[in-house]
Short mmCIF file of C-alpha atoms and ligand atoms in Angstrom, two decimals:
data_model
loop_
_atom_site.label_atom_id
_atom_site.label_comp_id
_atom_site.label_asym_id
_atom_site.label_seq_id
_atom_site.Cartn_x
_atom_site.Cartn_y
_atom_site.Cartn_z
CA MET K 18 -17.88 50.15 28.80
CA LYS K 19 -15.39 52.70 27.74
CA GLU K 20 -14.62 53.06 23.92
CA ILE K 21 -12.90 50.96 21.66
CA LEU K 22 -9.62 52.86 19.96
CA GLN K 23 -9.34 49.65 17.87
CA ASP K 24 -12.36 50.96 15.99
CA LYS K 25 -10.49 53.59 14.50
CA ASN K 26 -8.59 54.01 11.36
CA LEU K 27 -5.24 55.87 10.98
CA ALA K 28 -6.61 58.98 9.62
CA GLU K 29 -9.12 59.20 12.87
CA LEU K 30 -6.36 58.65 15.00
CA GLU K 31 -4.69 61.25 13.84
CA THR K 32 -7.73 63.55 14.15
CA LEU K 33 -8.09 62.38 17.70
CA VAL K 34 -4.48 63.12 19.02
CA MET K 35 -4.39 66.17 17.56
CA GLU K 36 -7.64 67.12 19.47
CA MET K 37 -5.96 65.92 22.78
CA GLY K 38 -2.89 68.48 21.93
CA GLU K 39 -0.62 65.83 20.82
CA LYS K 40 1.44 66.28 17.47
CA LYS K 41 0.03 64.33 14.22
CA TYR K 42 2.84 61.77 14.30
CA ARG K 43 1.57 60.23 17.54
CA ALA K 44 -0.95 58.79 15.66
CA LYS K 45 1.23 56.61 13.53
CA GLN K 46 3.03 55.40 16.95
CA LEU K 47 -0.15 54.72 18.39
CA TYR K 48 -1.37 52.76 15.37
CA THR K 49 1.60 50.89 14.96
CA GLY K 50 1.31 49.54 18.72
CA LEU K 51 -2.22 48.60 18.36
CA MET K 52 -1.55 46.65 15.28
CA GLN K 53 1.41 44.91 16.90
CA GLY K 54 -1.93 43.77 19.25
CA LYS K 55 -0.18 45.64 22.54
CA LYS K 56 -2.54 47.27 24.98
CA ILE K 57 -2.30 50.78 25.04
CA SER K 58 -0.62 50.89 28.18
CA ASP K 59 2.32 48.95 26.76
CA ILE K 60 2.97 51.15 23.77
CA SER K 61 6.28 52.25 25.13
CA ASP K 62 7.15 55.35 22.49
CA LEU K 63 3.95 57.31 23.82
CA SER K 64 4.33 59.52 26.83
CA LYS K 65 2.80 58.33 30.25
CA ALA K 66 0.52 61.36 30.51
CA PHE K 67 -0.92 60.88 27.23
CA LYS K 68 -1.59 57.30 27.67
CA ALA K 69 -3.41 57.81 31.19
CA LYS K 70 -5.48 60.47 28.91
CA LEU K 71 -6.31 58.07 26.30
CA LEU K 72 -6.82 55.20 29.36
CA GLU K 73 -9.57 57.63 30.48
CA ARG K 74 -11.61 57.25 27.36
CA PHE K 75 -10.66 53.86 25.70
CA GLU K 76 -10.39 50.09 26.85
CA ASP K 77 -6.87 49.04 27.49
CA GLU K 78 -7.53 45.50 26.40
CA PRO K 79 -10.72 45.15 24.73
CA VAL K 80 -10.33 41.78 23.74
CA ARG K 81 -8.07 39.34 26.19
CA ILE K 82 -7.33 35.60 25.95
CA ILE K 83 -8.56 33.78 29.04
CA GLU K 84 -8.35 30.24 27.91
CA THR K 85 -6.62 28.21 25.30
CA PHE K 86 -7.37 24.82 24.07
CA THR K 87 -4.79 22.94 22.21
CA SER K 88 -5.70 19.96 19.53
CA SER K 89 -3.61 17.06 18.86
CA ASP K 90 -3.81 18.41 15.03
CA GLY K 91 -2.34 22.05 16.17
CA THR K 92 -5.69 23.55 15.97
CA GLU K 93 -6.05 25.95 19.05
CA LYS K 94 -9.17 27.17 20.12
CA TYR K 95 -9.47 30.30 22.59
CA LEU K 96 -12.18 32.08 24.95
CA PHE K 97 -11.71 35.50 24.69
CA SER K 98 -13.29 38.02 27.25
CA LEU K 99 -14.71 41.09 26.37
CA ALA K 100 -14.40 44.44 28.62
CA ASP K 101 -17.98 44.03 29.72
CA GLY K 102 -16.91 40.54 30.48
CA ASN K 103 -19.02 39.04 27.88
CA ILE K 104 -17.43 35.83 26.40
CA ILE K 105 -16.73 34.99 22.77
CA GLU K 106 -14.53 32.25 21.03
CA GLY K 107 -12.16 31.87 18.10
CA VAL K 108 -10.41 29.09 16.47
CA PHE K 109 -6.78 29.20 15.05
CA MET K 110 -6.05 26.47 12.11
CA ARG K 111 -2.79 25.82 10.35
CA TYR K 112 -2.66 24.76 7.07
CA LYS K 113 0.18 24.41 4.44
CA TYR K 114 -0.85 27.78 2.84
CA GLY K 115 -0.88 29.63 5.80
CA ASN K 116 -2.72 30.03 9.25
CA THR K 117 -6.60 30.89 9.14
CA GLN K 118 -8.53 32.39 12.42
CA CYS K 119 -12.13 31.81 12.63
CA ILE K 120 -13.54 34.94 14.14
CA SER K 121 -16.82 36.11 15.74
CA THR K 122 -18.98 38.97 14.97
CA GLN K 123 -21.74 39.05 17.73
CA VAL K 124 -21.98 37.70 21.07
CA GLY K 125 -24.61 34.80 20.66
CA CYS K 126 -26.82 35.27 17.41
CA ARG K 127 -30.73 35.72 17.08
CA MET K 128 -30.83 33.78 13.73
CA GLY K 129 -31.85 30.49 15.55
CA CYS K 130 -30.49 28.06 13.36
CA LYS K 131 -31.44 24.64 15.02
CA PHE K 132 -27.94 23.11 14.69
CA CYS K 133 -25.86 26.06 15.77
CA ALA K 134 -24.42 26.53 19.41
CA SER K 135 -23.85 30.28 18.92
CA THR K 136 -27.59 30.82 19.14
CA LEU K 137 -28.48 28.75 22.16
CA ASN K 138 -29.00 31.95 24.10
CA GLY K 139 -29.83 34.48 21.39
CA LEU K 140 -28.31 37.58 20.56
CA ILE K 141 -26.52 39.20 23.22
CA ARG K 142 -24.85 42.20 21.57
CA ASN K 143 -23.25 43.39 18.49
CA LEU K 144 -19.28 43.54 18.66
CA THR K 145 -17.87 46.74 17.46
CA ALA K 146 -15.40 46.81 14.42
CA GLY K 147 -12.57 47.12 16.89
CA GLU K 148 -13.54 44.32 19.02
CA ILE K 149 -13.66 42.11 15.80
CA LEU K 150 -10.30 43.32 15.17
CA SER K 151 -8.49 42.75 18.41
CA GLU K 152 -9.49 39.37 17.99
CA VAL K 153 -7.30 38.93 15.16
CA LEU K 154 -4.62 41.43 16.19
CA VAL K 155 -4.38 39.34 19.91
CA VAL K 156 -3.97 36.05 18.06
CA ASN K 157 -1.30 37.01 15.58
CA ALA K 158 0.85 38.93 18.59
CA LEU K 159 0.19 35.56 20.73
CA HIS K 160 1.90 33.53 17.45
CA GLY K 161 4.90 35.94 17.37
CA GLY K 162 3.19 37.79 14.25
CA THR K 163 3.51 41.25 13.29
CA PRO K 164 1.90 43.54 10.66
CA GLU K 165 4.65 43.04 8.41
CA LYS K 166 5.10 39.57 8.92
CA ARG K 167 1.77 38.06 9.90
CA GLN K 168 1.24 34.83 11.70
CA VAL K 169 -2.89 35.11 10.97
CA THR K 170 -2.89 35.22 7.06
CA ASN K 171 -6.23 34.16 6.33
CA LEU K 172 -9.89 35.14 8.02
CA VAL K 173 -13.17 33.31 8.11
CA LEU K 174 -15.95 35.10 9.73
CA MET K 175 -17.54 31.86 10.80
CA GLY K 176 -17.55 31.92 14.86
CA SER K 177 -20.42 33.04 16.81
CA GLY K 178 -22.83 35.64 15.10
CA GLU K 179 -24.32 36.39 11.78
CA PRO K 180 -21.89 38.95 10.15
CA LEU K 181 -24.41 40.73 7.85
CA ASP K 182 -26.79 40.98 10.96
CA ASN K 183 -23.85 43.52 12.20
CA TYR K 184 -23.36 44.89 9.21
CA ASP K 185 -22.04 48.33 9.68
CA GLU K 186 -19.16 46.95 11.95
CA THR K 187 -18.48 44.03 10.00
CA ILE K 188 -17.95 46.71 6.90
CA ARG K 189 -15.71 48.91 9.08
CA PHE K 190 -13.98 45.85 10.49
CA LEU K 191 -13.36 44.72 6.97
CA ARG K 192 -12.03 47.93 5.73
CA ASN K 193 -9.64 48.25 8.72
CA VAL K 194 -8.24 44.94 8.56
CA THR K 195 -7.58 45.11 4.70
CA ALA K 196 -6.02 49.00 5.24
CA GLU K 197 -2.26 49.40 3.80
CA GLY K 198 -0.22 50.34 6.77
CA GLY K 199 -2.11 48.07 8.99
CA ILE K 200 -2.62 44.41 9.45
CA CYS K 201 -3.29 44.50 6.00
CA ILE K 202 -4.79 40.88 5.30
CA SER K 203 -5.95 40.92 2.03
CA ALA K 204 -9.72 40.93 1.28
CA ARG K 205 -8.78 37.70 -1.07
CA ASN K 206 -8.05 35.68 2.13
CA ILE K 207 -10.93 36.58 3.74
CA SER K 208 -14.37 34.62 3.97
CA LEU K 209 -17.77 35.89 5.15
CA SER K 210 -20.29 33.32 5.85
CA THR K 211 -23.85 34.38 6.07
CA CYS K 212 -27.21 32.52 6.55
CA GLY K 213 -28.36 34.55 3.39
CA ILE K 214 -29.64 37.92 4.40
CA VAL K 215 -30.62 38.99 0.91
CA PRO K 216 -30.76 42.44 0.78
CA LYS K 217 -27.53 42.66 2.66
CA ILE K 218 -25.65 40.80 0.02
CA TYR K 219 -26.64 43.29 -2.45
CA GLU K 220 -25.29 45.92 -0.31
CA LEU K 221 -21.85 43.86 0.58
CA ALA K 222 -21.50 43.61 -3.63
CA ASN K 223 -21.61 47.05 -3.92
CA GLU K 224 -18.96 47.72 -1.08
CA GLY K 225 -16.15 46.81 -3.61
CA ILE K 226 -14.26 44.36 -1.27
CA PRO K 227 -13.45 41.38 -2.91
CA LEU K 228 -13.67 38.98 -0.44
CA ASN K 229 -15.10 35.05 -0.66
CA LEU K 230 -18.75 35.05 0.30
CA THR K 231 -19.95 32.05 1.73
CA ILE K 232 -23.65 31.10 1.98
CA SER K 233 -24.66 28.46 4.59
CA LEU K 234 -27.76 26.64 2.38
CA HIS K 235 -28.16 23.21 4.17
CA ASN K 236 -30.94 22.34 2.44
CA THR K 237 -32.68 22.66 -1.18
CA LYS K 238 -36.03 23.34 -0.59
CA ASP K 239 -37.56 25.98 1.38
CA GLU K 240 -40.06 24.28 3.31
CA GLU K 241 -37.60 21.85 4.54
CA ARG K 242 -34.76 24.63 5.08
CA MET K 243 -37.01 26.28 7.25
CA ARG K 244 -37.34 23.20 9.65
CA THR K 245 -33.43 24.17 10.54
CA MET K 246 -32.97 27.83 9.38
CA PRO K 247 -35.78 30.44 10.48
CA VAL K 248 -34.19 33.16 7.95
CA ALA K 249 -35.37 30.52 5.09
CA LYS K 250 -39.04 32.08 6.23
CA ALA K 251 -37.70 35.44 5.08
CA TYR K 252 -35.66 34.78 2.25
CA LYS K 253 -35.94 31.78 -0.25
CA ILE K 254 -33.29 30.11 -2.00
CA GLU K 255 -34.34 31.12 -5.42
CA GLU K 256 -33.71 35.03 -4.06
CA ILE K 257 -30.41 33.78 -2.53
CA LEU K 258 -29.17 32.70 -6.04
CA LYS K 259 -29.78 35.85 -7.66
CA ALA K 260 -28.03 37.66 -5.06
CA CYS K 261 -25.28 35.59 -5.38
CA ALA K 262 -25.09 36.06 -9.29
CA TYR K 263 -25.33 39.74 -8.50
CA TYR K 264 -22.15 39.13 -6.11
CA PHE K 265 -20.45 37.62 -9.04
CA GLU K 266 -21.17 39.96 -11.52
CA LYS K 267 -20.01 42.61 -9.39
CA THR K 268 -16.97 41.04 -7.92
CA GLY K 269 -16.20 38.29 -10.45
CA ARG K 270 -15.56 36.13 -7.19
CA ARG K 271 -16.96 32.79 -7.28
CA TYR K 272 -18.97 31.97 -4.34
CA ILE K 273 -19.01 29.04 -1.72
CA PHE K 274 -22.22 27.23 -0.08
CA GLU K 275 -21.79 25.71 3.10
CA TYR K 276 -23.79 22.43 3.44
CA SER K 277 -23.52 20.78 6.77
CA LEU K 278 -24.61 16.90 6.31
CA ILE K 279 -27.55 16.55 9.16
CA ALA K 280 -28.81 12.69 8.96
CA GLY K 281 -32.29 12.53 7.81
CA GLU K 282 -32.61 16.06 6.97
CA ASN K 283 -30.70 17.04 4.19
CA CYS K 284 -28.59 14.38 2.47
CA ASP K 285 -30.68 11.57 0.92
CA GLU K 286 -30.07 10.94 -2.84
CA ARG K 287 -32.71 13.09 -3.71
CA HIS K 288 -31.02 16.08 -1.94
CA ALA K 289 -27.89 15.42 -3.96
CA GLU K 290 -30.09 15.43 -7.38
CA GLU K 291 -31.70 18.93 -6.14
CA LEU K 292 -28.57 20.39 -5.14
CA ILE K 293 -27.06 19.59 -8.38
CA ALA K 294 -30.18 21.07 -10.30
CA LEU K 295 -30.04 24.22 -8.44
CA LEU K 296 -26.28 24.67 -8.60
CA LYS K 297 -25.17 23.25 -11.76
CA GLY K 298 -23.23 25.85 -14.20
CA ARG K 299 -22.88 28.56 -11.49
CA PRO K 300 -19.47 29.86 -10.43
CA CYS K 301 -19.65 28.35 -7.26
CA HIS K 302 -18.43 25.54 -4.92
CA VAL K 303 -19.94 23.44 -2.24
CA ASN K 304 -18.45 22.72 0.76
CA LEU K 305 -19.71 19.96 2.65
CA ILE K 306 -19.32 19.20 6.64
CA ARG K 307 -20.60 16.74 8.76
CA LEU K 308 -22.62 18.11 11.30
CA ASN K 309 -20.75 18.85 14.59
CA GLU K 310 -23.39 17.48 17.08
CA VAL K 311 -24.55 20.16 19.79
CA LYS K 312 -25.67 18.24 22.74
CA GLU K 313 -28.51 20.56 23.30
CA ARG K 314 -30.07 19.82 20.06
CA ASP K 315 -31.49 16.39 18.85
CA LEU K 316 -30.10 16.72 15.38
CA LYS K 317 -27.42 13.97 14.22
CA SER K 318 -24.48 13.89 11.89
CA THR K 319 -24.37 11.49 9.21
CA THR K 320 -21.73 8.82 8.88
CA GLU K 321 -18.51 9.21 6.99
CA LYS K 322 -19.17 6.78 4.57
CA ALA K 323 -22.52 8.44 3.73
CA ALA K 324 -21.01 11.88 3.55
CA TYR K 325 -18.23 10.56 1.06
CA ARG K 326 -21.51 9.02 -0.86
CA PHE K 327 -23.07 12.49 -1.13
CA LEU K 328 -19.86 14.07 -2.07
CA GLY K 329 -19.74 11.51 -5.26
CA LEU K 330 -22.73 12.22 -6.33
CA LEU K 331 -22.58 16.00 -6.39
CA GLU K 332 -19.08 15.39 -8.26
CA LYS K 333 -20.77 13.37 -10.76
CA GLY K 334 -23.52 15.82 -11.03
CA GLY K 335 -20.56 18.08 -12.27
CA LEU K 336 -20.54 20.10 -9.25
CA SER K 337 -17.01 21.34 -7.70
CA ALA K 338 -17.40 20.18 -3.77
CA THR K 339 -15.26 19.17 -1.04
CA LEU K 340 -16.09 17.30 2.39
CA ARG K 341 -14.21 19.26 4.90
CA ARG K 342 -12.25 17.41 7.74
CA GLN K 343 -13.28 17.87 11.12
CA ILE K 344 -10.14 19.65 12.70
CA GLY K 345 -9.89 20.39 16.31
CA SER K 346 -12.89 18.05 16.95
CA ASP K 347 -11.01 16.70 20.34
CA ILE K 348 -11.33 20.06 21.73
CA GLY K 349 -14.75 20.97 21.67
CA GLY K 350 -17.03 19.85 18.76
CA ALA K 351 -19.28 22.34 17.40
CA CYS K 352 -18.38 26.22 17.04
CA GLY K 353 -20.02 28.07 20.18
CA GLN K 354 -19.96 24.81 22.05
CA LEU K 355 -16.86 25.99 24.03
CA ARG K 356 -18.40 29.21 25.11
CA ALA K 357 -22.11 27.47 25.98
CA GLY K 358 -19.95 24.97 28.19
CA TYR K 359 -17.86 27.89 29.96
CA LEU K 360 -20.76 29.90 30.95
CA SER K 361 -22.86 26.98 32.19
CA THR K 362 -19.88 26.26 34.88
CA LYS K 363 -19.07 29.94 35.46
CA PRO K 364 -21.41 32.40 36.62
CA VAL K 365 -21.73 35.58 34.41
CA GLU K 366 -20.40 38.62 36.21
N1 SAH Y 430 -23.82 33.44 10.67
C1 SAH Y 430 -23.10 32.67 9.69
C2 SAH Y 430 -21.75 32.19 10.16
C3 SAH Y 430 -21.98 30.96 11.18
S1 SAH Y 430 -21.05 29.70 11.32
C4 SAH Y 430 -23.50 31.76 8.98
O1 SAH Y 430 -24.69 31.27 9.16
O2 SAH Y 430 -23.22 31.89 7.82
C5 SAH Y 430 -20.33 29.10 9.95
C6 SAH Y 430 -20.86 27.72 9.46
O3 SAH Y 430 -20.82 26.84 10.30
C7 SAH Y 430 -22.04 28.13 8.75
O4 SAH Y 430 -22.25 27.41 7.70
C8 SAH Y 430 -23.12 27.29 9.80
O5 SAH Y 430 -24.36 27.20 9.37
C9 SAH Y 430 -22.06 26.05 10.03
N2 SAH Y 430 -22.81 25.25 11.47
C10 SAH Y 430 -23.35 25.92 12.67
N3 SAH Y 430 -23.28 24.94 13.77
C11 SAH Y 430 -22.96 24.03 12.66
C12 SAH Y 430 -22.56 22.49 13.34
N4 SAH Y 430 -23.05 22.23 14.45
N5 SAH Y 430 -22.30 21.49 12.64
C13 SAH Y 430 -21.60 21.93 11.35
N6 SAH Y 430 -21.57 23.21 10.88
C14 SAH Y 430 -22.41 23.92 11.64
#
């Protein structure tokens, strides 16, 4: 695979174009074109000769949409092809306050959570910062957005992969996607979700990027959490809560716990009580979601009624909590399921 030009920020592009014997201002033209989601070959204000030279070294189209699935509620899911033929997926959701894109940070994942489709084949590879950014650039362009008038206004790092397991590229992506003069999505509109890699949460808190930290909790006791989340063997809930407190201290940002309701696993009345005991008084919010069933796994979702009952118990106990509606469920339930389905019907090149 060639290099990814979208990995570079404006200052790095300036160095590059000058090294290539071009005038410095060409970097701005190049950067503007890339931020508009264009292929290098489609940036019209650069000379053919310069573009040809760039294309010897850099991928013209690091991320390409190969399939779009549209839900009756307006949600869109995409299969993206990467330059090396790997496939990732993404989601575009419309809300009253703007449009949220769910992005992937790795091809596959090595965390092994039992309920998650992204981990079925393990980790294939990390995405580079520029590939992650390109997911956003192409979807923004697809919807007629520009860097000045964005169609993608919010991001959630909740696609395939564990962002803190691809730490350096994820941070580089976050710096570039929030940079002034670029697509410039505010860090406050970005949520990073992690299964709870404690040392990396501390590092993230020290980066000075005021994003929304989201933790996949999914249980109240370490021994039970280990059954569905192998990472729980390495980091205890207690340590996660300490890291979250540090995150709040450093950034002033409330944090969010994701809690997927799995029948018979984590949503009895006892779990509600334990969750209240763990989280009460902390500056946090609990996002409940009914499990999206993954056909390769035998975990089952709880009923809608039981989910509302669980929500009611949390609220009564003084927690701030919501039950997320399952959007786009008519176009491939669980995250990661689309890709898994695609790979099982098409040979990987
Ligand atoms: N690796 C990150 C991002 C993963 S996906 C993390 O672990 O947080 C984002 C959220 O979806 C996580 O909270 C994850 O636990 C949850 N999730 C994964 N598979 C799910 C499924 N089948 N049903 C409901 N939620 C799921």
